[in-house]
């Protein structure tokens, strides 16, 4: 008679571990068309400003270092948090935050409206050269801002995925305001670390 088959217990496939990491910027600054020669890398705030029927006149350059995440990781979620502290009028006016992937490397202590760093101009002022300075399509889901003393959240999953997969291409993001009114919003920058409200990028990924 044939021997009975042995009882074999299959080895379970280990489930991936999901990691959540919170990053703060390694660099952030404001690009200001009205003071095209000034650098704002040490300021406690970063700003976006819209001008009625005109292109944005102040934008934010911001960079995060995600190199601790393996380049083969798949980003599940990535959320950028910005804390609005001030605005130029008491009446709330909607401003849309538009996030673009930057392609041009820049220096926090040297970037202005005209230049990315000393000796290197933007392809177009305000980091608006496409694709030399930035991508022409949005890299995040738009976020409406209309109040102060509160957090705003921007879904930047595809942007974070690009930075993880291609760490050598991580030049950060350009955050521009859009809308039909003239309005300026101030957001806490990384230099205001004592406030506890500095920008954050929360990334979730399995390994």
mmCIF file of C-alpha atoms in Angstrom:
data_model
loop_
_atom_site.group_PDB
_atom_site.id
_atom_site.type_symbol
_atom_site.label_atom_id
_atom_site.label_comp_id
_atom_site.label_asym_id
_atom_site.label_seq_id
_atom_site.Cartn_x
_atom_site.Cartn_y
_atom_site.Cartn_z
ATOM 1 C CA UNK A 1 0.000 0.000 0.000
ATOM 2 C CA UNK A 2 1.331 3.508 -0.807
ATOM 3 C CA UNK A 3 2.526 5.536 2.101
ATOM 4 C CA UNK A 4 0.245 8.455 3.086
ATOM 5 C CA UNK A 5 1.378 11.832 1.907
ATOM 6 C CA UNK A 6 3.083 13.808 4.629
ATOM 7 C CA UNK A 7 1.276 16.741 6.107
ATOM 8 C CA UNK A 8 3.040 19.809 4.728
ATOM 9 C CA UNK A 9 2.289 23.188 6.194
ATOM 10 C CA UNK A 10 2.834 25.877 3.569
ATOM 11 C CA UNK A 11 5.167 28.679 4.570
ATOM 12 C CA UNK A 12 3.130 31.878 4.769
ATOM 13 C CA UNK A 13 4.242 34.752 2.599
ATOM 14 C CA UNK A 14 5.340 37.575 4.867
ATOM 15 C CA UNK A 15 3.225 40.680 4.576
ATOM 16 C CA UNK A 16 5.013 43.897 3.641
ATOM 17 C CA UNK A 17 5.672 46.363 6.411
ATOM 18 C CA UNK A 18 4.101 49.762 5.799
ATOM 19 C CA UNK A 19 6.275 52.695 6.795
ATOM 20 C CA UNK A 20 5.213 56.269 7.433
ATOM 21 C CA UNK A 21 7.899 58.935 7.471
ATOM 22 C CA UNK A 22 7.551 62.651 8.096
ATOM 23 C CA UNK A 23 10.019 64.972 6.366
ATOM 24 C CA UNK A 24 10.649 68.674 6.869
ATOM 25 C CA UNK A 25 12.112 70.797 4.077
ATOM 26 C CA UNK A 26 15.846 70.941 3.504
ATOM 27 C CA UNK A 27 15.317 74.260 1.706
ATOM 28 C CA UNK A 28 12.513 76.771 1.125
ATOM 29 C CA UNK A 29 12.294 80.354 -0.080
ATOM 30 C CA UNK A 30 10.007 82.879 -1.785
ATOM 31 C CA UNK A 31 10.519 84.073 -5.369
ATOM 32 C CA UNK A 32 9.237 87.668 -5.579
ATOM 33 C CA UNK A 33 8.815 89.474 -8.914
ATOM 34 C CA UNK A 34 8.597 92.910 -7.268
ATOM 35 C CA UNK A 35 12.004 92.395 -5.622
ATOM 36 C CA UNK A 36 13.585 90.266 -8.314
ATOM 37 C CA UNK A 37 17.086 90.686 -6.845
ATOM 38 C CA UNK A 38 16.253 89.728 -3.220
ATOM 39 C CA UNK A 39 16.672 86.341 -1.549
ATOM 40 C CA UNK A 40 14.299 85.287 1.248
ATOM 41 C CA UNK A 41 15.906 81.996 2.297
ATOM 42 C CA UNK A 42 16.252 82.993 5.974
ATOM 43 C CA UNK A 43 12.721 84.374 6.403
ATOM 44 C CA UNK A 44 10.285 82.813 8.840
ATOM 45 C CA UNK A 45 7.645 82.671 6.103
ATOM 46 C CA UNK A 46 7.197 81.688 2.469
ATOM 47 C CA UNK A 47 4.558 83.414 0.346
ATOM 48 C CA UNK A 48 2.285 83.078 -2.652
ATOM 49 C CA UNK A 49 0.672 86.128 -4.217
ATOM 50 C CA UNK A 50 -1.826 86.435 -7.017
ATOM 51 C CA UNK A 51 -2.520 89.631 -8.936
ATOM 52 C CA UNK A 52 -5.897 90.215 -10.570
ATOM 53 C CA UNK A 53 -5.746 89.284 -14.270
ATOM 54 C CA UNK A 54 -1.955 88.834 -14.052
ATOM 55 C CA UNK A 55 0.416 85.845 -13.647
ATOM 56 C CA UNK A 56 1.405 84.967 -10.053
ATOM 57 C CA UNK A 57 3.911 87.477 -8.652
ATOM 58 C CA UNK A 58 5.192 85.466 -5.665
ATOM 59 C CA UNK A 59 5.858 81.732 -5.577
ATOM 60 C CA UNK A 60 7.437 79.241 -3.182
ATOM 61 C CA UNK A 61 10.391 76.988 -3.947
ATOM 62 C CA UNK A 62 10.598 74.041 -1.531
ATOM 63 C CA UNK A 63 12.731 70.907 -1.425
ATOM 64 C CA UNK A 64 12.598 67.687 0.632
ATOM 65 C CA UNK A 65 15.241 64.952 0.823
ATOM 66 C CA UNK A 66 13.561 61.537 0.445
ATOM 67 C CA UNK A 67 16.764 59.596 -0.247
ATOM 68 C CA UNK A 68 16.282 57.475 2.890
ATOM 69 C CA UNK A 69 13.429 55.717 1.037
ATOM 70 C CA UNK A 70 14.667 52.932 -1.325
ATOM 71 C CA UNK A 71 14.255 53.903 -4.980
ATOM 72 C CA UNK A 72 12.215 50.742 -5.660
ATOM 73 C CA UNK A 73 9.562 51.633 -3.061
ATOM 74 C CA UNK A 74 6.022 52.365 -4.195
ATOM 75 C CA UNK A 75 4.591 55.450 -2.541
ATOM 76 C CA UNK A 76 1.053 54.821 -1.270
ATOM 77 C CA UNK A 77 0.326 58.307 0.004
ATOM 78 C CA UNK A 78 2.228 61.585 0.195
ATOM 79 C CA UNK A 79 0.747 64.676 1.805
ATOM 80 C CA UNK A 80 2.299 68.131 1.951
ATOM 81 C CA UNK A 81 1.201 70.227 4.942
ATOM 82 C CA UNK A 82 1.512 74.010 4.980
ATOM 83 C CA UNK A 83 0.430 76.301 7.818
ATOM 84 C CA UNK A 84 -1.047 79.641 6.764
ATOM 85 C CA UNK A 85 -0.230 82.434 9.180
ATOM 86 C CA UNK A 86 -1.196 85.733 7.525
ATOM 87 C CA UNK A 87 -2.943 87.244 4.505
ATOM 88 C CA UNK A 88 -3.000 90.736 3.069
ATOM 89 C CA UNK A 89 -6.695 91.469 3.663
ATOM 90 C CA UNK A 90 -9.116 90.623 6.459
ATOM 91 C CA UNK A 91 -11.708 89.278 4.052
ATOM 92 C CA UNK A 92 -11.076 85.667 2.995
ATOM 93 C CA UNK A 93 -10.305 85.356 -0.694
ATOM 94 C CA UNK A 94 -9.766 81.958 -2.281
ATOM 95 C CA UNK A 95 -6.300 81.270 -3.651
ATOM 96 C CA UNK A 96 -5.512 77.960 -5.291
ATOM 97 C CA UNK A 97 -2.143 76.349 -4.566
ATOM 98 C CA UNK A 98 -0.678 74.853 -7.751
ATOM 99 C CA UNK A 99 2.336 72.562 -7.290
ATOM 100 C CA UNK A 100 4.834 71.881 -10.092
ATOM 101 C CA UNK A 101 7.918 69.668 -10.116
ATOM 102 C CA UNK A 102 11.099 71.712 -10.403
ATOM 103 C CA UNK A 103 13.771 70.499 -12.837
ATOM 104 C CA UNK A 104 16.402 73.157 -12.113
ATOM 105 C CA UNK A 105 18.564 72.854 -8.995
ATOM 106 C CA UNK A 106 18.589 75.985 -6.833
ATOM 107 C CA UNK A 107 20.140 77.367 -3.664
ATOM 108 C CA UNK A 108 18.026 78.415 -0.678
ATOM 109 C CA UNK A 109 20.468 81.205 0.187
ATOM 110 C CA UNK A 110 20.891 82.470 -3.395
ATOM 111 C CA UNK A 111 17.642 81.878 -5.324
ATOM 112 C CA UNK A 112 15.721 84.983 -6.416
ATOM 113 C CA UNK A 113 13.009 85.713 -8.979
ATOM 114 C CA UNK A 114 15.732 85.933 -11.652
ATOM 115 C CA UNK A 115 18.282 83.308 -10.631
ATOM 116 C CA UNK A 116 18.341 79.763 -9.294
ATOM 117 C CA UNK A 117 21.744 80.341 -7.721
ATOM 118 C CA UNK A 118 24.709 82.604 -8.205
ATOM 119 C CA UNK A 119 25.876 82.316 -11.805
ATOM 120 C CA UNK A 120 22.798 80.361 -12.950
ATOM 121 C CA UNK A 121 19.679 82.207 -14.094
ATOM 122 C CA UNK A 122 16.287 80.564 -14.284
ATOM 123 C CA UNK A 123 15.366 79.688 -17.862
ATOM 124 C CA UNK A 124 12.525 82.190 -17.372
ATOM 125 C CA UNK A 125 12.042 84.530 -14.385
ATOM 126 C CA UNK A 126 10.217 83.022 -11.446
ATOM 127 C CA UNK A 127 11.330 79.476 -12.379
ATOM 128 C CA UNK A 128 8.753 79.516 -15.166
ATOM 129 C CA UNK A 129 10.865 78.046 -17.971
ATOM 130 C CA UNK A 130 9.287 74.803 -19.228
ATOM 131 C CA UNK A 131 10.856 72.262 -19.018
ATOM 132 C CA UNK A 132 14.164 73.898 -18.126
ATOM 133 C CA UNK A 133 12.980 75.179 -14.731
ATOM 134 C CA UNK A 134 9.834 73.168 -14.066
ATOM 135 C CA UNK A 135 7.230 70.866 -15.520
ATOM 136 C CA UNK A 136 4.311 72.514 -17.288
ATOM 137 C CA UNK A 137 1.628 70.229 -15.823
ATOM 138 C CA UNK A 138 0.507 70.126 -12.217
ATOM 139 C CA UNK A 139 2.245 67.568 -10.013
ATOM 140 C CA UNK A 140 -0.382 67.578 -7.269
ATOM 141 C CA UNK A 141 -4.111 67.870 -6.664
ATOM 142 C CA UNK A 142 -4.965 71.540 -6.222
ATOM 143 C CA UNK A 143 -5.675 72.912 -2.772
ATOM 144 C CA UNK A 144 -7.851 75.975 -2.055
ATOM 145 C CA UNK A 145 -6.682 78.397 0.644
ATOM 146 C CA UNK A 146 -9.058 80.933 2.161
ATOM 147 C CA UNK A 147 -8.214 81.321 5.847
ATOM 148 C CA UNK A 148 -5.292 81.729 8.274
ATOM 149 C CA UNK A 149 -4.013 80.045 11.447
ATOM 150 C CA UNK A 150 -4.740 76.613 10.068
ATOM 151 C CA UNK A 151 -3.115 73.748 8.158
ATOM 152 C CA UNK A 152 -3.632 73.071 4.476
ATOM 153 C CA UNK A 153 -3.021 69.666 2.924
ATOM 154 C CA UNK A 154 -1.898 68.911 -0.625
ATOM 155 C CA UNK A 155 -1.878 65.439 -2.195
ATOM 156 C CA UNK A 156 1.570 65.121 -3.818
ATOM 157 C CA UNK A 157 1.799 61.336 -4.227
ATOM 158 C CA UNK A 158 2.974 61.352 -7.864
ATOM 159 C CA UNK A 159 5.539 64.040 -7.090
ATOM 160 C CA UNK A 160 6.961 62.125 -4.131
ATOM 161 C CA UNK A 161 7.068 58.949 -6.214
ATOM 162 C CA UNK A 162 9.223 60.681 -8.813
ATOM 163 C CA UNK A 163 11.617 61.917 -6.130
ATOM 164 C CA UNK A 164 11.879 58.414 -4.657
ATOM 165 C CA UNK A 165 12.396 56.664 -7.998
ATOM 166 C CA UNK A 166 14.770 59.274 -9.407
ATOM 167 C CA UNK A 167 16.534 60.845 -6.398
ATOM 168 C CA UNK A 168 19.113 62.518 -8.631
ATOM 169 C CA UNK A 169 16.324 64.521 -10.279
ATOM 170 C CA UNK A 170 14.911 65.896 -7.026
ATOM 171 C CA UNK A 171 15.080 69.678 -7.390
ATOM 172 C CA UNK A 172 12.012 70.232 -5.227
ATOM 173 C CA UNK A 173 8.694 71.860 -6.054
ATOM 174 C CA UNK A 174 7.415 75.246 -7.132
ATOM 175 C CA UNK A 175 4.195 76.287 -5.386
ATOM 176 C CA UNK A 176 2.274 78.999 -7.213
ATOM 177 C CA UNK A 177 -0.969 80.730 -6.400
ATOM 178 C CA UNK A 178 -3.837 81.128 -8.847
ATOM 179 C CA UNK A 179 -7.193 82.868 -8.680
ATOM 180 C CA UNK A 180 -9.037 85.897 -9.967
ATOM 181 C CA UNK A 181 -8.263 88.260 -7.079
ATOM 182 C CA UNK A 182 -5.206 90.086 -5.730
ATOM 183 C CA UNK A 183 -4.224 88.279 -2.554
ATOM 184 C CA UNK A 184 -1.106 87.204 -0.681
ATOM 185 C CA UNK A 185 -0.841 84.346 1.821
ATOM 186 C CA UNK A 186 2.054 83.809 4.236
ATOM 187 C CA UNK A 187 2.956 80.246 5.248
ATOM 188 C CA UNK A 188 5.327 79.229 8.026
ATOM 189 C CA UNK A 189 8.754 78.264 6.640
ATOM 190 C CA UNK A 190 11.313 75.775 7.901
ATOM 191 C CA UNK A 191 13.223 78.625 9.552
ATOM 192 C CA UNK A 192 10.393 79.038 12.102
ATOM 193 C CA UNK A 193 11.078 75.652 13.711
ATOM 194 C CA UNK A 194 10.229 76.925 17.212
ATOM 195 C CA UNK A 195 6.594 77.435 16.214
ATOM 196 C CA UNK A 196 5.957 73.734 15.619
ATOM 197 C CA UNK A 197 4.117 74.606 12.413
ATOM 198 C CA UNK A 198 6.877 74.131 9.830
ATOM 199 C CA UNK A 199 6.026 72.495 6.492
ATOM 200 C CA UNK A 200 5.864 68.705 6.514
ATOM 201 C CA UNK A 201 5.736 65.980 3.908
ATOM 202 C CA UNK A 202 4.268 62.694 5.174
ATOM 203 C CA UNK A 203 5.063 59.688 2.960
ATOM 204 C CA UNK A 204 3.652 56.165 3.361
ATOM 205 C CA UNK A 205 5.176 53.200 1.533
ATOM 206 C CA UNK A 206 5.449 49.383 1.971
ATOM 207 C CA UNK A 207 8.648 47.299 1.952
#
